[in-house]
Amino acid sequence: MTPRAPDPARRNERSRQAILSAALDLIGELTYPKVTIEAIASRAGVGKQTIYRWWPSKAAVVFDAFMMLNKGGSSEVVLPDTGDFAADMRVVLHATVAEFADPRYASAYRALNTDVQDDPALAEQMLARVLRPTLEAVKERLRAAQRAGQIDTGIDLDVAIELIYAPLYHRWLLRTGPMTTAYADQVLDLALRALRPQ
Amino acid sequence: MTPRAPDPARRNERSRQAILSAALDLIGELTYPKVTIEAIASRAGVGKQTIYRWWPSKAAVVFDAFMMLNKGGSSEVVLPDTGDFAADMRVVLHATVAEFADPRYASAYRALNTDVQDDPALAEQMLARVLRPTLEAVKERLRAAQRAGQIDTGIDLDVAIELIYAPLYHRWLLRTGPMTTAYADQVLDLALRALRPQ
């Protein structure tokens, strides 16, 4: 209740933001293996121990830095529902293409995709906090489309969501070709042929 | 032409094999960032300089080690063609599931997928030597299926191959669910619904 009470919390929050921003800056500037906790601390103007007080590893810092970019860290994903499943999915996939085209988002997400390969626990966390919210929102939208007779009710929706999303990740992660809205539209058109009632 | 002439070449080849095997062993035993050129040299019983004489980086060693596992490094991929596209693709996708289930193959491939995120030149090499041969072979098989009237001739085959393959990579790389032949079959069934003449 003293006037000075909020200061440490605010100072902590300022340091936290500075550390996450420094991590994002360095990931964009250097190749990821060259980004160290020391470099992040130095760029953020804090001591290395400040980072280790809040995060156990570089991967943990990167995860929170990515979450700061990823819809402000919200795990609430709601898809548009105009009644036209194809049009709604097109909006969502174009947003995904735009995210991948943002260098700051893309370099942080590549770093995160690197870290999870070696760390199944982190992969589980990424699945729960990054991938599942979007995939589940798409699944919810697919269920509505099933009720509206636009999607075959016999379809396994867990497979359906990967049929729609996986080609985008595949193209971006493995750099198999240009990552464009035209590509997203082609994928969606094919996926819709697979998913519609027949 | 002297009797001793072949020895250095054979010794070199033995060292090369020992280095690549040591790299694969260590990638399976440790988390990938902990695998160093020093550790590979020590495990292979060679000097660090021997490795640096042949490879510029750990990523380059890992690439060659993976290529040694990956169909013996052959870039010749030929798909079965029994006349039944669905049956032929099922054979190929089940083989992919089996590869991902092999811990030695999977850990090396995860390491390679890590390295390429930071290195577009290496990604290009992986695309050319690992991914494209398989994807092109599938494309060739798709063309035959188009001629046989099993696949819609209006389909963009570059998108079709990613529709078939990407869900497998996505599930494996991002650990979104169990990587089984049943999943591969579900993906293939949906992809075939998208690709058949309509």
Coordinates of C-alpha atoms in Angstrom, one line a residue:
Chain A
M1 CA 0.0 0.0 0.0
T2 CA 3.0 2.3 0.0
P3 CA 3.5 4.4 -3.1
R4 CA 6.7 2.6 -3.9
A5 CA 5.2 -0.9 -3.7
P6 CA 4.5 -1.4 -7.4
D7 CA 8.0 -0.5 -8.5
P8 CA 9.8 -3.8 -8.2
A9 CA 7.0 -5.6 -10.1
R10 CA 7.0 -3.0 -12.8
R11 CA 10.8 -3.1 -13.0
N12 CA 10.7 -6.9 -13.2
E13 CA 8.1 -6.7 -16.0
R14 CA 10.3 -4.1 -17.8
S15 CA 13.3 -6.5 -17.5
R16 CA 11.3 -9.4 -18.7
Q17 CA 10.1 -7.6 -21.8
A18 CA 13.6 -6.3 -22.5
I19 CA 15.0 -9.9 -22.3
L20 CA 12.3 -11.3 -24.6
S21 CA 12.8 -8.5 -27.1
A22 CA 16.5 -8.9 -27.0
A23 CA 16.1 -12.7 -27.6
L24 CA 13.9 -12.0 -30.6
D25 CA 16.3 -9.3 -32.0
L26 CA 19.3 -11.7 -31.7
I27 CA 17.5 -14.7 -33.2
G28 CA 16.7 -12.4 -36.2
E29 CA 20.3 -11.1 -36.5
L30 CA 22.4 -14.3 -35.8
T31 CA 22.0 -17.9 -36.6
Y32 CA 20.1 -19.5 -33.7
P33 CA 23.0 -21.7 -32.3
K34 CA 25.0 -18.5 -31.9
V35 CA 22.4 -16.8 -29.7
T36 CA 23.5 -17.3 -26.1
I37 CA 22.1 -16.4 -22.7
E38 CA 25.1 -14.1 -22.3
A39 CA 24.3 -12.3 -25.5
I40 CA 20.6 -11.9 -24.6
A41 CA 21.5 -10.6 -21.1
S42 CA 24.0 -8.1 -22.6
R43 CA 21.5 -6.9 -25.2
A44 CA 18.8 -6.5 -22.6
G45 CA 21.1 -4.7 -20.2
V46 CA 20.5 -7.2 -17.4
G47 CA 22.8 -9.7 -15.7
K48 CA 22.9 -13.3 -16.8
Q49 CA 21.6 -14.3 -13.4
T50 CA 18.4 -12.3 -13.9
I51 CA 17.6 -14.5 -16.9
Y52 CA 18.4 -17.7 -15.0
R53 CA 16.2 -16.6 -12.2
W54 CA 13.2 -16.7 -14.5
W55 CA 14.1 -19.3 -17.2
P56 CA 16.0 -22.5 -16.9
S57 CA 17.4 -22.5 -20.5
K58 CA 17.7 -20.6 -23.7
A59 CA 14.9 -22.7 -25.2
A60 CA 12.6 -21.6 -22.3
V61 CA 13.4 -17.9 -23.1
V62 CA 12.7 -18.5 -26.8
F63 CA 9.5 -20.2 -26.0
D64 CA 8.2 -17.2 -24.0
A65 CA 9.6 -14.7 -26.6
F66 CA 7.7 -16.6 -29.3
M67 CA 4.5 -16.6 -27.2
M68 CA 4.8 -12.9 -26.8
L69 CA 4.6 -12.6 -30.6
N70 CA 2.1 -15.3 -31.1
K71 CA -1.3 -13.5 -30.6
G72 CA 0.1 -11.8 -27.5
G73 CA 0.4 -15.2 -25.8
S74 CA -3.3 -15.8 -25.8
S75 CA -4.4 -19.4 -26.1
E76 CA -7.9 -18.3 -27.1
V77 CA -8.3 -18.8 -30.8
V78 CA -11.7 -18.3 -32.3
L79 CA -12.3 -18.8 -36.0
P80 CA -14.6 -16.7 -38.0
D81 CA -17.9 -18.4 -38.8
T82 CA -19.7 -16.6 -41.6
G83 CA -21.5 -19.9 -42.5
D84 CA -19.1 -20.4 -45.5
F85 CA -16.4 -22.8 -44.3
A86 CA -14.2 -22.4 -47.3
A87 CA -14.2 -18.6 -47.0
D88 CA -13.5 -18.7 -43.3
M89 CA -10.6 -21.1 -43.7
R90 CA -9.2 -19.0 -46.4
V91 CA -9.0 -16.0 -44.0
V92 CA -7.3 -18.1 -41.4
L93 CA -4.8 -19.7 -43.8
H94 CA -3.9 -16.3 -45.3
A95 CA -3.2 -15.1 -41.7
T96 CA -0.9 -18.1 -41.3
V97 CA 0.9 -17.2 -44.5
A98 CA 1.3 -13.6 -43.3
E99 CA 2.8 -14.8 -40.0
F100 CA 5.4 -17.0 -41.7
A101 CA 6.2 -14.0 -43.9
D102 CA 7.0 -11.8 -40.9
P103 CA 10.8 -12.2 -40.3
R104 CA 10.6 -11.7 -36.6
Y105 CA 7.8 -14.3 -36.1
A106 CA 9.4 -16.7 -38.6
S107 CA 12.9 -16.7 -37.1
A108 CA 11.6 -17.2 -33.6
Y109 CA 9.3 -19.9 -34.7
R110 CA 12.1 -21.7 -36.6
A111 CA 14.2 -21.5 -33.4
L112 CA 11.3 -23.0 -31.4
N113 CA 10.9 -25.7 -34.0
T114 CA 14.6 -26.4 -33.6
D115 CA 14.4 -26.7 -29.8
V116 CA 11.5 -29.0 -29.8
Q117 CA 13.2 -31.6 -31.9
D118 CA 15.5 -32.5 -29.0
D119 CA 13.1 -32.0 -26.2
P120 CA 9.8 -33.9 -26.1
A121 CA 8.6 -32.0 -23.0
L122 CA 9.0 -28.7 -24.8
A123 CA 7.4 -30.2 -27.9
E124 CA 4.4 -31.1 -25.6
Q125 CA 4.3 -27.5 -24.3
M126 CA 4.4 -26.1 -27.9
L127 CA 1.7 -28.5 -28.9
A128 CA -0.5 -27.5 -26.0
R129 CA 0.1 -23.7 -26.1
V130 CA 0.9 -23.0 -29.8
L131 CA -0.5 -25.6 -32.1
R132 CA -3.5 -27.2 -30.3
P133 CA -5.4 -23.9 -29.7
T134 CA -5.4 -23.2 -33.5
L135 CA -6.0 -26.8 -34.5
E136 CA -8.8 -27.2 -32.0
A137 CA -10.4 -24.0 -33.2
V138 CA -10.3 -25.3 -36.8
K139 CA -11.7 -28.6 -35.6
E140 CA -14.6 -26.7 -33.9
R141 CA -15.2 -24.8 -37.2
L142 CA -15.1 -28.1 -39.1
R143 CA -17.7 -29.5 -36.7
A144 CA -20.0 -26.6 -37.4
A145 CA -19.4 -27.2 -41.1
Q146 CA -20.4 -30.8 -40.7
R147 CA -23.6 -29.8 -39.0
A148 CA -24.2 -27.4 -41.9
G149 CA -23.7 -30.3 -44.4
Q150 CA -20.6 -28.7 -45.9
I151 CA -18.2 -31.4 -44.5
D152 CA -18.6 -35.2 -44.6
T153 CA -19.7 -36.4 -41.2
G154 CA -17.6 -39.6 -41.7
I155 CA -14.3 -37.7 -41.7
D156 CA -11.8 -38.0 -38.8
L157 CA -11.4 -34.3 -37.9
D158 CA -7.9 -34.9 -36.4
V159 CA -6.7 -36.0 -39.8
A160 CA -8.7 -33.3 -41.6
I161 CA -7.0 -30.5 -39.7
E162 CA -3.5 -31.9 -40.5
L163 CA -4.5 -32.3 -44.2
I164 CA -5.3 -28.5 -44.2
Y165 CA -2.4 -27.2 -42.1
A166 CA 0.5 -29.6 -42.6
P167 CA 1.2 -28.6 -46.3
L168 CA 1.8 -25.0 -45.1
Y169 CA 4.2 -26.1 -42.3
H170 CA 5.9 -28.5 -44.6
R171 CA 6.5 -25.9 -47.3
W172 CA 7.7 -23.3 -44.8
L173 CA 9.8 -25.6 -42.5
L174 CA 11.4 -27.6 -45.3
R175 CA 11.4 -24.8 -47.8
T176 CA 10.0 -27.0 -50.6
G177 CA 8.6 -24.0 -52.5
P178 CA 7.3 -20.4 -52.2
M179 CA 5.0 -19.9 -49.3
T180 CA 2.2 -17.8 -50.8
T181 CA -1.5 -17.2 -50.4
A182 CA -1.9 -18.8 -53.8
Y183 CA -0.3 -22.0 -52.4
A184 CA -2.6 -21.8 -49.3
D185 CA -5.6 -21.5 -51.7
Q186 CA -4.5 -24.5 -53.7
V187 CA -4.1 -26.6 -50.6
L188 CA -7.5 -25.5 -49.2
D189 CA -9.2 -26.3 -52.6
L190 CA -7.8 -29.8 -52.6
A191 CA -8.5 -30.4 -48.9
L192 CA -12.1 -29.3 -49.5
R193 CA -12.5 -31.8 -52.3
A194 CA -11.4 -34.5 -49.8
L195 CA -13.6 -33.3 -47.0
R196 CA -16.9 -32.5 -48.7
P197 CA -19.8 -34.9 -48.5
Q198 CA -19.6 -37.5 -51.3
Chain B
M1 CA 50.8 -49.5 -59.0
T2 CA 52.7 -50.5 -55.9
P3 CA 51.1 -53.1 -53.7
R4 CA 50.7 -50.5 -50.9
A5 CA 48.9 -47.9 -53.0
P6 CA 45.2 -48.8 -52.1
D7 CA 45.9 -48.6 -48.3
P8 CA 45.5 -44.9 -47.7
A9 CA 42.2 -44.8 -49.6
R10 CA 40.9 -47.8 -47.7
R11 CA 42.1 -46.3 -44.4
N12 CA 40.4 -43.0 -45.3
E13 CA 37.2 -44.8 -46.1
R14 CA 37.4 -46.7 -42.8
S15 CA 37.9 -43.4 -40.9
R16 CA 35.1 -41.8 -42.8
Q17 CA 32.7 -44.6 -42.0
A18 CA 33.8 -44.6 -38.3
I19 CA 33.2 -40.8 -38.1
L20 CA 29.7 -41.1 -39.6
S21 CA 28.8 -44.0 -37.4
A22 CA 30.1 -42.2 -34.3
A23 CA 28.0 -39.2 -35.3
L24 CA 24.9 -41.3 -35.6
D25 CA 25.6 -43.1 -32.3
L26 CA 26.1 -39.8 -30.4
I27 CA 23.0 -38.1 -31.9
G28 CA 21.0 -41.1 -30.6
E29 CA 22.6 -41.0 -27.2
L30 CA 22.8 -37.3 -26.4
T31 CA 20.6 -34.3 -27.2
Y32 CA 21.8 -32.9 -30.5
P33 CA 23.2 -29.6 -29.3
K34 CA 25.5 -31.6 -27.0
V35 CA 27.0 -33.5 -29.9
T36 CA 30.4 -31.8 -30.7
I37 CA 33.0 -32.4 -33.3
E38 CA 35.4 -33.3 -30.4
A39 CA 33.0 -36.0 -29.2
I40 CA 32.5 -37.4 -32.6
A41 CA 36.3 -37.5 -33.2
S42 CA 36.9 -39.2 -29.8
R43 CA 34.2 -41.8 -30.4
A44 CA 35.5 -42.5 -33.9
G45 CA 39.1 -42.8 -32.7
V46 CA 40.4 -40.0 -35.0
G47 CA 41.8 -36.6 -34.5
K48 CA 39.5 -33.6 -34.7
Q49 CA 41.6 -32.3 -37.6
T50 CA 40.7 -35.5 -39.6
I51 CA 37.0 -34.4 -39.4
Y52 CA 37.7 -30.8 -40.3
R53 CA 39.8 -32.0 -43.3
W54 CA 36.6 -33.5 -44.8
W55 CA 33.7 -31.6 -43.4
P56 CA 33.4 -27.8 -42.6
S57 CA 30.9 -28.2 -39.7
K58 CA 29.0 -30.5 -37.5
A59 CA 25.9 -30.0 -39.7
A60 CA 27.9 -31.2 -42.7
V61 CA 29.0 -34.4 -40.9
V62 CA 25.3 -35.0 -39.8
F63 CA 24.1 -34.5 -43.4
D64 CA 26.5 -37.2 -44.7
A65 CA 25.7 -39.5 -41.8
F66 CA 22.0 -39.2 -42.5
M67 CA 22.6 -39.8 -46.2
M68 CA 24.5 -43.0 -45.3
L69 CA 21.3 -44.2 -43.6
N70 CA 18.9 -42.8 -46.2
K71 CA 18.7 -45.5 -48.8
G72 CA 22.5 -45.8 -48.8
G73 CA 22.8 -42.2 -50.1
S74 CA 21.2 -43.1 -53.4
S75 CA 19.2 -40.3 -55.0
E76 CA 17.5 -42.9 -57.3
V77 CA 14.0 -43.4 -56.0
V78 CA 11.6 -45.5 -58.0
L79 CA 8.1 -46.1 -56.9
P80 CA 6.3 -49.4 -57.4
D81 CA 3.8 -49.3 -60.3
T82 CA 1.4 -52.2 -60.1
G83 CA -1.2 -50.1 -61.9
D84 CA -3.1 -49.4 -58.6
F85 CA -2.0 -46.0 -57.4
A86 CA -3.6 -46.2 -54.0
A87 CA -1.9 -49.6 -53.3
D88 CA 1.5 -48.3 -54.5
M89 CA 1.3 -45.2 -52.4
R90 CA 0.3 -47.2 -49.4
V91 CA 3.5 -49.3 -49.7
V92 CA 5.6 -46.1 -50.0
L93 CA 3.9 -44.3 -47.0
H94 CA 4.2 -47.4 -44.8
A95 CA 7.9 -47.4 -45.6
T96 CA 8.1 -43.8 -44.5
V97 CA 6.3 -44.6 -41.2
A98 CA 8.9 -47.4 -40.7
E99 CA 11.8 -45.0 -41.3
F100 CA 10.4 -42.5 -38.7
A101 CA 10.0 -45.4 -36.3
D102 CA 13.7 -46.3 -36.6
P103 CA 15.4 -44.5 -33.7
R104 CA 18.7 -44.1 -35.5
Y105 CA 17.1 -42.7 -38.6
A106 CA 14.7 -40.5 -36.7
S107 CA 17.3 -38.9 -34.4
A108 CA 19.6 -38.2 -37.3
Y109 CA 16.7 -36.8 -39.4
R110 CA 15.6 -34.6 -36.5
A111 CA 19.1 -33.3 -36.2
L112 CA 19.2 -32.5 -39.9
N113 CA 15.8 -30.8 -39.7
T114 CA 17.2 -28.7 -36.9
D115 CA 20.3 -27.7 -38.9
V116 CA 18.4 -26.6 -42.0
Q117 CA 16.2 -24.2 -40.1
D118 CA 19.2 -21.9 -39.7
D119 CA 20.9 -22.6 -43.0
P120 CA 19.1 -22.0 -46.2
A121 CA 22.0 -23.4 -48.2
L122 CA 21.8 -26.7 -46.3
A123 CA 18.1 -26.7 -46.6
E124 CA 18.5 -26.4 -50.4
Q125 CA 20.9 -29.4 -50.3
M126 CA 18.5 -31.4 -48.1
L127 CA 15.7 -30.6 -50.5
A128 CA 17.8 -31.6 -53.5
R129 CA 19.3 -34.8 -52.1
V130 CA 16.7 -36.0 -49.6
L131 CA 13.3 -34.7 -50.3
R132 CA 13.1 -34.0 -54.0
P133 CA 14.1 -37.5 -55.1
T134 CA 11.1 -39.0 -53.2
L135 CA 8.7 -36.2 -54.0
E136 CA 9.7 -36.4 -57.7
A137 CA 9.2 -40.1 -57.8
V138 CA 5.8 -39.7 -56.3
K139 CA 5.0 -37.0 -58.9
E140 CA 6.1 -39.4 -61.6
R141 CA 3.8 -42.1 -60.2
L142 CA 1.0 -39.5 -60.0
R143 CA 1.5 -38.6 -63.7
A144 CA 1.2 -42.3 -64.6
A145 CA -2.0 -42.4 -62.5
Q146 CA -3.3 -39.3 -64.4
R147 CA -2.7 -41.1 -67.7
A148 CA -4.5 -44.2 -66.3
G149 CA -7.5 -42.0 -65.3
Q150 CA -7.1 -42.5 -61.6
I151 CA -6.0 -39.0 -60.8
D152 CA -7.7 -35.8 -62.0
T153 CA -5.6 -34.2 -64.8
G154 CA -6.4 -30.7 -63.6
I155 CA -4.5 -31.2 -60.3
D156 CA -1.2 -29.3 -59.6
L157 CA 1.0 -32.2 -58.8
D158 CA 3.4 -30.1 -56.7
V159 CA 0.6 -29.4 -54.4
A160 CA -0.7 -33.0 -54.5
I161 CA 2.6 -34.5 -53.3
E162 CA 2.7 -32.1 -50.3
L163 CA -1.0 -33.0 -49.5
I164 CA 0.1 -36.7 -49.3
Y165 CA 3.4 -36.3 -47.6
A166 CA 3.1 -33.2 -45.4
P167 CA 0.7 -34.6 -42.8
L168 CA 3.2 -37.4 -42.1
Y169 CA 6.1 -34.9 -41.6
H170 CA 3.9 -32.6 -39.6
R171 CA 2.8 -35.3 -37.2
W172 CA 6.3 -36.6 -36.8
L173 CA 8.2 -33.3 -36.5
L174 CA 5.7 -31.5 -34.3
R175 CA 4.6 -34.7 -32.5
T176 CA 0.9 -33.9 -33.0
G177 CA -0.1 -37.5 -32.5
P178 CA 0.9 -41.1 -33.0
M179 CA 2.8 -41.8 -36.2
T180 CA 1.2 -45.1 -37.4
T181 CA 0.4 -46.9 -40.6
A182 CA -3.2 -46.4 -39.7
Y183 CA -2.6 -42.6 -39.7
A184 CA -0.8 -42.9 -43.1
D185 CA -3.8 -44.8 -44.5
Q186 CA -6.2 -42.2 -43.3
V187 CA -4.2 -39.4 -44.9
L188 CA -3.9 -41.3 -48.1
D189 CA -7.6 -42.1 -48.2
L190 CA -8.4 -38.4 -47.8
A191 CA -5.8 -37.3 -50.3
L192 CA -7.2 -39.7 -52.8
R193 CA -10.7 -38.3 -52.4
A194 CA -9.1 -34.9 -53.3
L195 CA -7.1 -36.1 -56.2
R196 CA -9.5 -38.5 -58.1
P197 CA -11.3 -37.3 -61.2
Q198 CA -14.6 -35.5 -60.3

